[in-house]
Coordinates of C-alpha atoms (C1' of nucleotides) in Angstrom, one line a residue:
Chain A
M1 CA 117.7 42.1 -68.5
L2 CA 115.4 39.0 -68.2
N3 CA 114.2 37.7 -64.9
R4 CA 111.3 35.4 -64.9
I5 CA 110.4 32.8 -62.5
I6 CA 107.6 30.3 -62.3
L7 CA 106.7 28.3 -59.2
I8 CA 104.0 26.0 -57.9
G9 CA 103.9 25.0 -54.3
R10 CA 101.7 25.4 -51.2
L11 CA 101.6 28.3 -48.6
T12 CA 103.4 27.4 -45.5
A13 CA 100.9 29.8 -43.8
D14 CA 98.3 32.4 -44.3
P15 CA 99.6 35.6 -46.0
E16 CA 100.5 38.6 -44.1
L17 CA 98.9 41.9 -45.3
R18 CA 100.5 45.2 -44.3
Y19 CA 100.6 49.0 -45.7
T20 CA 103.3 51.3 -46.2
P21 CA 103.3 54.5 -44.7
Q22 CA 102.0 56.0 -47.9
G23 CA 99.1 53.4 -47.9
T24 CA 100.3 51.1 -50.5
A25 CA 99.4 47.4 -49.7
V26 CA 101.8 44.6 -49.4
A27 CA 101.4 41.0 -49.1
R28 CA 104.1 38.5 -48.3
F29 CA 103.8 34.3 -48.0
T30 CA 106.2 31.6 -48.3
L31 CA 105.7 28.8 -51.0
A32 CA 106.7 25.3 -50.1
V33 CA 107.8 24.3 -53.4
N34 CA 108.6 20.5 -53.5
R35 CA 111.9 19.1 -55.2
P36 CA 111.7 16.2 -57.4
Y37 CA 111.6 13.1 -55.5
T38 CA 114.9 11.9 -54.3
N39 CA 115.6 8.1 -53.7
Q40 CA 116.3 9.0 -50.1
G41 CA 112.5 9.4 -49.6
E42 CA 113.2 12.4 -47.4
N43 CA 110.5 15.1 -48.3
E44 CA 112.6 18.1 -49.3
A45 CA 111.1 21.7 -50.4
D46 CA 112.5 25.1 -51.0
F47 CA 110.6 27.5 -49.0
I48 CA 110.7 30.6 -51.4
D49 CA 109.2 34.2 -50.0
I50 CA 106.8 35.9 -52.4
V51 CA 105.8 39.5 -52.1
V52 CA 103.0 41.0 -54.0
W53 CA 101.9 44.7 -54.0
Q54 CA 98.8 46.7 -54.3
K55 CA 95.5 45.2 -55.4
L56 CA 97.1 41.9 -56.0
A57 CA 98.3 42.1 -52.3
E58 CA 94.7 42.5 -51.0
T59 CA 93.3 39.9 -53.1
A60 CA 95.8 37.4 -52.2
A61 CA 95.5 38.0 -48.6
Q62 CA 91.7 37.4 -49.1
Y63 CA 92.0 34.2 -50.8
L64 CA 95.3 32.5 -50.4
K65 CA 95.4 30.3 -47.2
K66 CA 97.9 28.0 -45.6
G67 CA 98.3 24.9 -47.7
R68 CA 96.5 25.9 -50.9
L69 CA 98.4 25.0 -54.1
T70 CA 99.4 28.1 -55.8
A71 CA 101.2 29.0 -59.0
V72 CA 103.0 32.2 -59.1
E73 CA 105.0 34.0 -61.8
G74 CA 107.3 36.9 -61.0
R75 CA 110.9 37.9 -60.9
L76 CA 113.8 37.1 -58.4
Q77 CA 114.8 40.0 -56.5
I78 CA 117.8 40.3 -54.3
R79 CA 117.7 43.0 -51.7
N80 CA 120.6 44.3 -49.6
Y81 CA 120.1 46.3 -46.5
E82 CA 121.3 47.1 -43.4
N83 CA 119.3 45.6 -40.3
R84 CA 118.8 47.4 -36.8
E85 CA 122.1 45.9 -35.6
G86 CA 123.9 47.7 -38.4
K87 CA 124.4 44.4 -40.3
R88 CA 124.4 43.8 -43.9
V89 CA 121.7 41.2 -44.9
R90 CA 120.8 39.9 -48.0
V91 CA 117.3 39.0 -48.8
A92 CA 116.1 37.0 -52.1
E93 CA 112.2 37.1 -52.8
V94 CA 110.0 36.7 -55.5
V95 CA 108.0 39.8 -56.5
A96 CA 105.1 38.1 -57.9
D97 CA 102.9 39.9 -60.8
S98 CA 100.6 36.8 -61.2
V99 CA 99.0 34.7 -58.6
R100 CA 96.6 31.8 -59.3
F101 CA 95.5 29.2 -56.8
L102 CA 95.0 25.6 -58.6
D103 CA 93.1 23.6 -56.0
R104 CA 89.2 24.2 -55.4
G105 CA 88.6 26.2 -52.0
E106 CA 87.1 24.3 -49.2
S107 CA 83.8 25.6 -49.8
N108 CA 83.4 27.6 -46.8
G109 CA 81.5 30.2 -48.4
T110 CA 84.3 32.7 -48.7
N111 CA 83.9 32.7 -52.1
S112 CA 80.3 33.1 -52.6
G113 CA 79.4 36.2 -54.7
Q114 CA 82.8 36.0 -56.5
G115 CA 83.0 36.6 -60.5
R116 CA 83.7 33.9 -62.7
S117 CA 87.4 34.3 -62.2
F118 CA 87.2 32.7 -58.7
A119 CA 84.3 30.6 -59.0
D120 CA 85.3 29.1 -62.1
D121 CA 89.2 29.4 -62.8
R122 CA 90.1 30.5 -59.4
H123 CA 92.9 32.7 -60.7
I124 CA 94.0 35.9 -59.2
D125 CA 95.7 38.2 -61.8
I126 CA 96.6 42.1 -61.7
N127 CA 94.3 42.7 -64.8
D128 CA 93.3 45.8 -62.8
D129 CA 92.6 48.7 -64.8
E130 CA 93.3 51.2 -62.4
L131 CA 96.5 49.9 -61.5
P132 CA 99.6 51.6 -62.8
Y133 CA 101.5 48.2 -63.2
S134 CA 98.4 46.4 -64.5
R135 CA 99.1 43.6 -66.8
R136 CA 96.4 42.3 -69.2
N137 CA 97.2 39.4 -71.0
N138 CA 94.1 39.3 -72.8
D139 CA 93.3 41.6 -75.3
P140 CA 95.2 44.5 -75.8
F141 CA 92.6 46.8 -76.8
E142 CA 91.3 49.5 -74.7
G143 CA 87.7 50.1 -75.6
G144 CA 85.3 47.6 -77.0
H145 CA 86.6 44.2 -77.5
I146 CA 88.1 43.4 -81.0
D147 CA 88.2 39.9 -82.4
I148 CA 91.6 39.7 -83.7
N149 CA 90.3 37.2 -86.3
D150 CA 88.3 39.8 -87.9
D151 CA 88.7 40.1 -91.6
D152 CA 89.7 43.8 -91.3
L153 CA 93.0 42.9 -89.4
P154 CA 95.9 43.7 -91.3
F155 CA 97.9 40.4 -91.4
Chain B
M1 CA 95.5 29.4 -66.9
L2 CA 99.0 29.7 -67.1
N3 CA 100.7 30.3 -70.5
R4 CA 104.2 31.7 -70.7
I5 CA 106.8 31.3 -73.2
I6 CA 110.3 32.7 -73.6
L7 CA 112.4 32.3 -76.7
I8 CA 115.9 33.8 -77.8
G9 CA 116.5 33.7 -81.5
R10 CA 117.1 35.7 -84.6
L11 CA 114.5 37.6 -86.8
T12 CA 114.1 36.2 -90.1
A13 CA 113.3 39.6 -91.9
D14 CA 112.6 43.0 -90.9
P15 CA 109.3 43.4 -88.9
E16 CA 106.0 44.0 -90.6
L17 CA 104.2 47.1 -89.0
R18 CA 100.4 47.6 -89.9
Y19 CA 97.4 49.3 -88.5
T20 CA 93.9 48.0 -87.5
P21 CA 90.9 49.9 -89.1
Q22 CA 90.8 51.4 -85.4
G23 CA 94.3 52.5 -85.7
T24 CA 95.8 50.1 -83.5
A25 CA 99.5 49.2 -84.3
V26 CA 100.4 45.7 -84.8
A27 CA 103.8 44.2 -85.7
R28 CA 104.8 40.5 -86.8
F29 CA 108.1 39.0 -87.1
T30 CA 109.4 35.6 -87.3
L31 CA 112.1 34.1 -85.0
A32 CA 114.3 31.7 -86.0
V33 CA 115.2 29.7 -82.7
N34 CA 117.9 27.0 -83.0
R35 CA 117.3 23.8 -81.5
P36 CA 120.2 22.3 -79.3
Y37 CA 122.9 20.9 -81.6
T38 CA 122.2 17.5 -83.1
N39 CA 125.0 15.2 -83.9
Q40 CA 124.0 15.2 -87.4
G41 CA 125.4 18.6 -87.9
E42 CA 122.6 20.0 -89.5
N43 CA 121.4 23.3 -88.6
E44 CA 117.8 22.8 -87.5
A45 CA 115.5 25.9 -86.2
D46 CA 112.1 26.4 -85.3
F47 CA 110.5 29.5 -87.0
I48 CA 108.3 31.0 -84.6
D49 CA 105.6 33.7 -85.5
I50 CA 105.5 36.8 -83.0
V51 CA 102.9 39.4 -82.8
V52 CA 103.1 42.5 -80.7
W53 CA 100.7 45.2 -80.2
Q54 CA 100.3 49.1 -79.7
K55 CA 103.3 50.9 -78.6
L56 CA 105.5 47.7 -78.5
A57 CA 104.6 47.1 -82.0
E58 CA 106.0 50.6 -83.1
T59 CA 109.1 50.2 -81.1
A60 CA 109.8 46.8 -82.3
A61 CA 109.2 47.8 -86.0
Q62 CA 111.8 50.7 -85.6
Y63 CA 114.5 48.6 -83.8
L64 CA 114.4 45.2 -84.6
K65 CA 115.8 44.2 -87.8
K66 CA 116.5 40.9 -89.8
G67 CA 119.2 38.9 -88.1
R68 CA 119.1 40.8 -84.6
L69 CA 119.5 38.4 -81.7
T70 CA 116.4 39.0 -79.8
A71 CA 114.8 37.7 -76.5
V72 CA 110.8 37.5 -76.6
E73 CA 108.4 36.9 -73.7
G74 CA 104.6 36.3 -74.0
R75 CA 102.1 33.5 -74.3
L76 CA 101.4 31.1 -76.9
Q77 CA 98.0 31.7 -78.9
I78 CA 96.4 29.2 -81.1
R79 CA 94.1 30.9 -83.5
N80 CA 91.4 29.4 -85.6
Y81 CA 89.7 31.0 -88.6
E82 CA 88.1 30.7 -91.9
N83 CA 90.4 31.7 -94.9
R84 CA 89.0 33.4 -98.0
E85 CA 88.3 30.0 -99.4
G86 CA 86.4 29.0 -96.5
K87 CA 88.9 26.6 -95.1
R88 CA 89.4 26.2 -91.6
V89 CA 93.1 27.5 -90.6
R90 CA 94.9 27.0 -87.6
V91 CA 97.8 29.5 -86.6
A92 CA 100.1 29.2 -83.7
E93 CA 101.8 32.5 -82.7
V94 CA 103.3 34.0 -79.8
V95 CA 101.8 37.2 -78.5
A96 CA 104.5 39.0 -77.0
D97 CA 104.5 41.5 -74.0
S98 CA 108.4 42.1 -73.6
V99 CA 111.0 42.1 -76.6
R100 CA 114.7 43.0 -76.1
F101 CA 117.3 42.9 -78.4
L102 CA 120.5 41.2 -77.2
D103 CA 123.4 42.2 -79.7
R104 CA 124.8 45.8 -80.3
G105 CA 123.3 47.7 -83.1
E106 CA 125.3 48.1 -86.0
S107 CA 126.0 51.6 -85.1
N108 CA 124.5 53.1 -87.9
G109 CA 123.3 55.9 -86.0
T110 CA 119.7 54.8 -85.8
N111 CA 119.7 54.3 -82.0
S112 CA 121.4 57.6 -81.5
G113 CA 119.6 60.0 -78.9
Q114 CA 118.0 57.0 -77.6
G115 CA 117.5 56.8 -73.6
R116 CA 119.3 54.4 -71.5
S117 CA 117.0 51.7 -72.1
F118 CA 118.4 51.4 -75.8
A119 CA 122.1 52.9 -75.3
D120 CA 122.9 50.6 -72.5
D121 CA 120.2 47.7 -72.0
R122 CA 118.9 47.5 -75.4
H123 CA 115.8 46.2 -74.1
I124 CA 112.3 47.3 -75.3
D125 CA 109.5 46.8 -72.7
I126 CA 105.8 47.8 -72.5
N127 CA 106.3 50.0 -69.7
D128 CA 104.3 52.5 -71.0
D129 CA 101.9 54.5 -68.7
E130 CA 99.3 55.3 -71.0
L131 CA 99.0 51.7 -72.5
P132 CA 95.9 49.9 -71.2
Y133 CA 97.8 46.5 -71.1
S134 CA 101.1 48.2 -69.5
R135 CA 103.2 45.9 -67.5
R136 CA 105.6 47.6 -65.1
N137 CA 108.2 45.0 -63.9
N138 CA 109.9 47.7 -62.2
D139 CA 108.6 49.5 -59.3
P140 CA 105.0 49.1 -58.6
F141 CA 104.4 52.6 -57.2
E142 CA 102.1 55.2 -58.9
G143 CA 104.0 58.4 -57.9
G144 CA 107.1 58.9 -56.4
H145 CA 109.6 56.0 -56.0
I146 CA 109.8 54.2 -52.8
D147 CA 112.8 52.3 -51.8
I148 CA 111.5 49.3 -50.5
N149 CA 114.4 49.0 -48.4
D150 CA 113.1 51.9 -46.5
D151 CA 112.8 51.6 -42.5
D152 CA 109.2 52.6 -42.8
L153 CA 108.4 49.3 -44.8
P154 CA 105.9 47.3 -43.3
F155 CA 108.1 43.9 -43.3
Chain C
M1 CA 106.5 21.1 -57.6
L2 CA 107.5 23.6 -60.3
N3 CA 110.2 25.7 -60.2
R4 CA 111.8 27.3 -63.2
I5 CA 113.7 30.4 -63.5
I6 CA 115.1 32.1 -66.5
L7 CA 117.5 34.9 -66.4
I8 CA 119.7 36.9 -68.7
G9 CA 122.6 39.1 -67.3
R10 CA 126.2 39.8 -67.4
L11 CA 129.0 37.9 -65.2
T12 CA 130.2 40.0 -62.2
A13 CA 133.5 38.1 -62.3
D14 CA 135.1 35.1 -63.9
P15 CA 133.6 31.6 -62.8
E16 CA 135.3 29.8 -59.5
L17 CA 135.6 26.1 -60.2
R18 CA 136.1 23.7 -57.5
Y19 CA 135.7 20.0 -56.8
T20 CA 134.1 18.3 -53.8
P21 CA 136.1 15.6 -52.1
Q22 CA 134.2 13.1 -54.3
G23 CA 135.9 15.0 -57.4
T24 CA 132.6 16.5 -58.9
A25 CA 133.0 19.6 -60.4
V26 CA 131.0 22.6 -59.2
A27 CA 131.3 26.0 -60.6
R28 CA 129.8 29.4 -59.1
F29 CA 129.2 32.8 -60.7
T30 CA 127.1 35.8 -60.1
L31 CA 124.9 37.2 -62.7
A32 CA 124.0 40.9 -62.6
V33 CA 120.7 41.2 -64.0
N34 CA 119.4 44.8 -64.7
R35 CA 115.9 45.6 -63.6
P36 CA 113.8 47.5 -66.0
Y37 CA 114.6 50.9 -66.4
T38 CA 113.3 53.1 -63.7
N39 CA 112.6 56.8 -64.1
Q40 CA 115.0 57.7 -61.3
G41 CA 118.0 56.9 -64.0
E42 CA 119.8 54.7 -61.6
N43 CA 121.3 51.3 -62.7
E44 CA 119.5 49.0 -60.6
A45 CA 120.5 45.2 -61.0
D46 CA 120.0 41.9 -59.2
F47 CA 123.0 39.9 -58.2
I48 CA 122.1 36.4 -58.7
D49 CA 124.3 33.6 -57.6
I50 CA 124.3 30.5 -60.1
V51 CA 125.6 27.1 -59.5
V52 CA 126.4 24.6 -62.0
W53 CA 127.4 21.0 -61.6
Q54 CA 129.9 18.3 -63.3
K55 CA 130.8 18.7 -66.9
L56 CA 128.6 21.7 -67.0
A57 CA 130.7 23.3 -64.6
E58 CA 133.7 22.8 -66.2
T59 CA 132.3 24.2 -69.7
A60 CA 131.3 27.2 -67.7
A61 CA 134.3 27.8 -66.0
Q62 CA 136.4 27.6 -69.7
Y63 CA 134.2 29.8 -71.4
L64 CA 132.1 32.2 -69.3
K65 CA 134.2 35.3 -68.4
K66 CA 133.5 38.5 -66.4
G67 CA 131.1 40.8 -68.2
R68 CA 129.8 38.1 -70.6
L69 CA 126.1 38.5 -71.4
T70 CA 124.4 35.1 -70.5
A71 CA 121.4 33.4 -70.4
V72 CA 120.7 30.9 -67.5
E73 CA 117.9 28.1 -66.9
G74 CA 117.4 26.6 -63.7
R75 CA 115.7 26.3 -60.4
L76 CA 115.6 28.6 -57.4
Q77 CA 117.1 26.7 -54.4
I78 CA 117.0 27.9 -50.9
R79 CA 119.6 26.3 -48.8
N80 CA 119.7 26.7 -45.0
Y81 CA 122.8 25.6 -43.1
E82 CA 125.0 26.6 -39.9
N83 CA 128.1 28.4 -40.8
R84 CA 131.3 28.1 -38.7
E85 CA 130.2 30.3 -36.0
G86 CA 126.9 28.2 -35.4
K87 CA 124.8 30.6 -37.0
R88 CA 121.7 29.8 -39.3
V89 CA 122.4 31.1 -42.7
R90 CA 120.0 31.2 -45.9
V91 CA 121.4 31.1 -49.1
A92 CA 119.3 31.5 -52.3
E93 CA 120.9 30.4 -55.4
V94 CA 120.0 29.3 -58.8
V95 CA 121.0 25.8 -59.7
A96 CA 121.5 26.1 -63.7
D97 CA 120.9 23.3 -66.0
S98 CA 121.5 25.3 -69.0
V99 CA 123.8 28.1 -69.8
R100 CA 124.6 29.7 -72.8
F101 CA 126.4 33.0 -73.8
L102 CA 124.9 35.4 -76.1
D103 CA 127.6 37.5 -77.1
R104 CA 130.7 36.8 -79.3
G105 CA 133.8 35.9 -77.5
E106 CA 136.6 38.8 -77.8
S107 CA 138.2 36.6 -80.4
N108 CA 141.3 36.1 -78.2
G109 CA 141.5 32.7 -79.7
T110 CA 140.3 30.9 -76.6
N111 CA 137.3 29.4 -78.7
S112 CA 139.4 28.2 -81.7
G113 CA 138.9 24.7 -82.3
Q114 CA 135.6 24.6 -80.9
G115 CA 132.7 22.5 -82.3
R116 CA 129.7 24.3 -83.9
S117 CA 128.0 24.8 -80.7
F118 CA 130.5 27.6 -79.5
A119 CA 131.9 28.7 -83.0
D120 CA 128.3 29.1 -84.1
D121 CA 125.7 29.0 -81.4
R122 CA 127.7 29.8 -78.0
H123 CA 125.6 28.0 -76.3
I124 CA 126.5 25.6 -73.5
D125 CA 124.2 22.9 -72.4
I126 CA 124.2 19.7 -70.4
N127 CA 123.6 17.5 -73.3
D128 CA 126.3 15.1 -72.5
D129 CA 125.5 11.6 -72.5
E130 CA 127.9 10.1 -70.2
L131 CA 126.1 12.5 -67.4
P132 CA 123.6 11.0 -65.0
Y133 CA 121.5 14.5 -65.2
S134 CA 122.0 14.9 -68.6
R135 CA 119.3 16.9 -70.5
R136 CA 118.8 16.4 -74.2
N137 CA 116.2 18.8 -75.5
N138 CA 117.0 17.8 -79.1
D139 CA 116.3 14.5 -80.4
P140 CA 114.8 12.2 -77.8
F141 CA 116.1 8.9 -79.9
E142 CA 118.9 6.9 -78.4
G143 CA 120.5 5.5 -81.7
G144 CA 120.2 6.7 -84.9
H145 CA 118.5 10.3 -85.6
I146 CA 114.9 9.8 -86.5
D147 CA 113.1 12.5 -88.5
I148 CA 109.9 12.9 -86.7
N149 CA 108.3 14.0 -90.0
D150 CA 108.9 10.4 -91.2
D151 CA 106.0 8.9 -92.6
D152 CA 106.0 5.9 -90.1
L153 CA 105.5 8.1 -87.5
P154 CA 102.5 6.9 -85.5
F155 CA 100.6 10.4 -85.5
Chain D
M1 CA 118.7 29.2 -78.8
L2 CA 116.5 29.4 -75.8
N3 CA 112.9 28.1 -76.1
R4 CA 111.0 27.3 -72.8
I5 CA 107.4 27.1 -72.5
I6 CA 105.5 26.3 -69.5
L7 CA 101.6 25.7 -69.5
I8 CA 98.9 24.9 -67.1
G9 CA 95.5 23.7 -68.4
R10 CA 93.0 20.8 -68.6
L11 CA 93.2 17.7 -71.2
T12 CA 90.6 17.9 -73.7
A13 CA 90.5 14.2 -74.1
D14 CA 92.5 11.1 -72.8
P15 CA 96.1 11.0 -74.3
E16 CA 96.8 9.0 -77.3
L17 CA 99.8 6.5 -77.0
R18 CA 101.3 5.0 -80.0
Y19 CA 104.7 3.5 -81.0
T20 CA 107.1 4.3 -83.8
P21 CA 108.3 1.4 -86.0
Q22 CA 111.6 1.2 -83.7
G23 CA 109.4 1.0 -80.9
T24 CA 109.6 4.2 -79.2
A25 CA 106.5 5.4 -77.3
V26 CA 104.8 8.6 -78.3
A27 CA 101.9 10.1 -76.6
R28 CA 99.6 13.1 -77.6
F29 CA 97.3 15.1 -76.2
T30 CA 95.8 18.5 -76.0
L31 CA 95.7 21.1 -73.1
A32 CA 92.8 23.6 -73.0
V33 CA 94.8 26.6 -71.6
N34 CA 92.0 29.3 -70.5
R35 CA 93.1 32.6 -71.5
P36 CA 92.7 35.4 -68.7
Y37 CA 89.0 36.5 -68.1
T38 CA 88.0 38.7 -70.5
N39 CA 84.8 41.2 -69.6
Q40 CA 83.1 39.8 -72.5
G41 CA 82.3 36.5 -70.2
E42 CA 83.1 34.2 -73.0
N43 CA 85.4 31.4 -72.2
E44 CA 88.1 31.4 -74.5
A45 CA 91.0 29.2 -74.4
D46 CA 93.9 28.0 -76.4
F47 CA 94.1 24.4 -77.6
I48 CA 97.7 23.5 -77.3
D49 CA 98.7 20.2 -78.7
I50 CA 101.5 18.3 -76.4
V51 CA 103.9 15.5 -77.4
V52 CA 105.8 13.5 -74.9
W53 CA 108.3 10.5 -75.8
Q54 CA 109.5 7.4 -74.3
K55 CA 109.1 6.5 -70.7
L56 CA 107.0 9.9 -70.1
A57 CA 104.7 8.9 -72.9
E58 CA 103.5 5.6 -71.3
T59 CA 103.5 7.5 -67.8
A60 CA 101.3 10.3 -69.2
A61 CA 99.0 8.0 -71.3
Q62 CA 98.4 6.0 -67.9
Y63 CA 97.6 8.7 -65.5
L64 CA 96.5 11.8 -67.5
K65 CA 92.9 11.8 -68.3
K66 CA 90.3 14.0 -69.9
G67 CA 89.7 17.1 -67.8
R68 CA 92.6 16.8 -65.5
L69 CA 94.4 19.8 -64.5
T70 CA 98.0 19.6 -65.8
A71 CA 101.2 21.6 -65.8
V72 CA 103.5 20.9 -68.9
E73 CA 107.0 22.3 -69.4
G74 CA 108.9 22.1 -72.6
R75 CA 109.8 23.7 -76.0
L76 CA 107.7 25.0 -78.6
Q77 CA 108.2 22.9 -82.0
I78 CA 107.2 24.1 -85.4
R79 CA 107.3 21.3 -87.9
N80 CA 106.8 21.8 -91.8
Y81 CA 105.7 18.7 -93.6
E82 CA 103.8 17.4 -96.5
N83 CA 100.6 15.5 -96.2
R84 CA 99.4 12.7 -98.1
E85 CA 98.0 15.2 -100.5
G86 CA 101.2 16.7 -101.3
K87 CA 100.3 19.8 -99.4
R88 CA 102.6 21.5 -97.2
V89 CA 101.2 21.7 -93.6
R90 CA 102.6 23.7 -90.8
V91 CA 102.0 22.1 -87.2
A92 CA 102.9 23.5 -83.6
E93 CA 103.3 21.4 -80.7
V94 CA 105.0 21.4 -77.4
V95 CA 107.6 18.8 -76.7
A96 CA 107.2 18.3 -73.1
D97 CA 110.1 17.2 -71.0
S98 CA 108.0 17.5 -67.7
V99 CA 104.5 16.8 -67.3
R100 CA 102.5 16.9 -63.7
F101 CA 99.1 16.6 -62.7
L102 CA 97.7 19.0 -60.3
D103 CA 94.5 17.9 -59.1
R104 CA 93.8 15.0 -57.1
G105 CA 92.9 11.5 -58.9
E106 CA 89.0 10.8 -58.8
S107 CA 90.2 7.9 -56.2
N108 CA 89.1 5.2 -58.3
G109 CA 91.9 3.0 -57.1
T110 CA 94.0 3.6 -60.5
N111 CA 96.7 5.1 -58.5
S112 CA 96.8 2.5 -55.5
G113 CA 100.3 1.0 -55.1
Q114 CA 101.8 4.0 -56.7
G115 CA 104.9 5.5 -55.2
R116 CA 105.3 8.5 -53.3
S117 CA 105.6 10.6 -56.5
F118 CA 102.2 9.9 -57.3
A119 CA 100.4 9.2 -54.3
D120 CA 101.9 12.5 -52.6
D121 CA 103.2 14.8 -55.4
R122 CA 101.2 13.8 -58.5
H123 CA 104.2 14.5 -60.8
I124 CA 105.4 12.8 -63.5
D125 CA 108.9 13.7 -64.6
I126 CA 111.5 12.1 -67.0
N127 CA 113.8 11.3 -64.2
D128 CA 114.6 8.0 -65.5
D129 CA 118.0 6.9 -65.4
E130 CA 118.1 4.6 -68.5
L131 CA 116.6 7.4 -70.7
P132 CA 118.9 9.1 -72.8
Y133 CA 117.2 12.4 -72.7
S134 CA 116.7 11.8 -69.0
R135 CA 116.6 15.2 -66.9
R136 CA 117.1 14.9 -63.2
N137 CA 116.3 18.2 -61.6
N138 CA 117.0 16.9 -58.2
D139 CA 120.4 15.7 -57.1
P140 CA 122.9 15.5 -59.9
F141 CA 125.1 12.8 -58.3
E142 CA 125.2 9.5 -59.5
G143 CA 125.6 7.2 -56.9
G144 CA 124.9 8.0 -53.1
H145 CA 123.3 11.2 -52.5
I146 CA 125.4 14.0 -51.3
D147 CA 124.1 16.7 -49.2
I148 CA 125.5 20.1 -51.0
N149 CA 125.3 21.8 -47.4
D150 CA 128.2 19.3 -46.3
D151 CA 131.2 20.9 -44.8
D152 CA 133.4 19.3 -47.2
L153 CA 131.6 21.4 -50.0
P154 CA 134.3 23.6 -51.9
F155 CA 132.2 26.8 -51.5
Chain E
dT1 C1' 110.3 29.0 -38.9
dT2 C1' 107.6 26.2 -42.7
dT3 C1' 103.3 23.1 -47.2
dT4 C1' 100.7 18.2 -48.9
Chain F
dT1 C1' 87.7 18.8 -82.6
dT2 C1' 88.1 20.4 -77.7
dT3 C1' 88.8 21.2 -71.0
dT4 C1' 86.6 23.1 -65.9

DNA sequence: TTTT
DNA sequence: TTTT
């Protein structure tokens, strides 16, 4: 009924982008999320699989790279399926609805021409109007922007 | 760049529903969120203002009632504005994108005829296709449902 | 570097309580977390394994029961180990540092004599002074309670 | 009953560190949390006040600086008090129990001599044994580290 | 199977 | 009162 997870970690490898037979984009990557420092000195991490769909998948595949510090928001999904050997397999993965990278790119020019959201904030979000699952955290109004401090606000 | 808050508490009063001049629905209510037990024995709580917009506002106004145990997800917004006396006022409120109630209704019949989401799960969400800010946590596919365990999945 | 998950769901069975050879209590249970309503009408859920340690393990084992609506906070842990057949196994589980139940008990008397935290709030937390990993969300002062609205507060 | 907020933003100024009459350290700073990109192009942010106590206050004051990208976890607290003019004032602030900075320091030597948690991970946490409100996310065992993959584990 |  |  409520299932929300927030992670910050580094990509263990570049994302893999694929398409379903129906043409839907899916990207996957793994986040190494370091556990709090243990006195043992060893470097423990949880390696957590992330899945992103559609437009966000393509954007993630384009900008996220191995080693990048990245914040992910989503829900934890436990999938049970039968593999080709007929064995029951349990898979845990985070279905992300928001992905942002937190360190500056290596300035290799890849980001040139990007809008403000990358040049300045380096966040990727699924705020894409044509997407069915689009989430707009910002202003919830359809057309013209409305300042919710307006005197005509009902509260 | 990341701003997420999750609360569970009880409504201090019935929600207030209003409309902007443009006809957009807005609802407000306050959640009393008890702090962890303090040895003093006193019952301390944080009274946190919640705002919900559009379709979710109308649903919240219809089903949430004073005293209901409710879970809210959203972002914390700090608004600065000038009041009618010309004084600078700071307001903190949670703009919710998900609201669910956690206790069964008092069986007063209000919920009869409701779909599964209320009869069984009693969650309200903004999974509404026509909404511009719609967030669909569930299946991110547009048309027909696709089982992501399908063998034709690219991973 | 940041790993936080918040879940609300129902126990699929009573918790199992065990002890390590060193005498440390560990409890495990599974939470069925319903996914947002899908138009298909089917009742999909993620079955998420929860682990709790020490004092919280014993409290959880005592009060949580199959079917109870429960909120859990913790971190997602991915464990890799070799099972008795020498095969590599990956396990995903939530290590909870806070567990609260959200529905009233069935009044079977089990809770009688409980302090306010159960009788009133029905939350379990690891706010236990003698615990090494104790987390106190409430007042961060050691000895006597200090009202942080006190005039002598430095801010 | 549940109150958790996670933020990523930049300090608007260096933290202010003070002490209560009882000698308890308190630090305050403000986080500018940019809202998702609005097509208007304007740069909107929520300016959210953060409070940290005790040891974490001193560490935050030492390492956090104006402009630093920082992740904060805590609870939203609404405080009502009477100011010196006898007026009722409402204050919203996040009481943080975890603070980490996400960008590398400017290598001004301030961090030299730091242990791994700063040199490598640059996270600050309240994992301090002597603190009453200490939260240890890592291994919940007091003395020697126990590998929870050990064969003698009860599950 | 893994990141800094 | 504000950050990049």
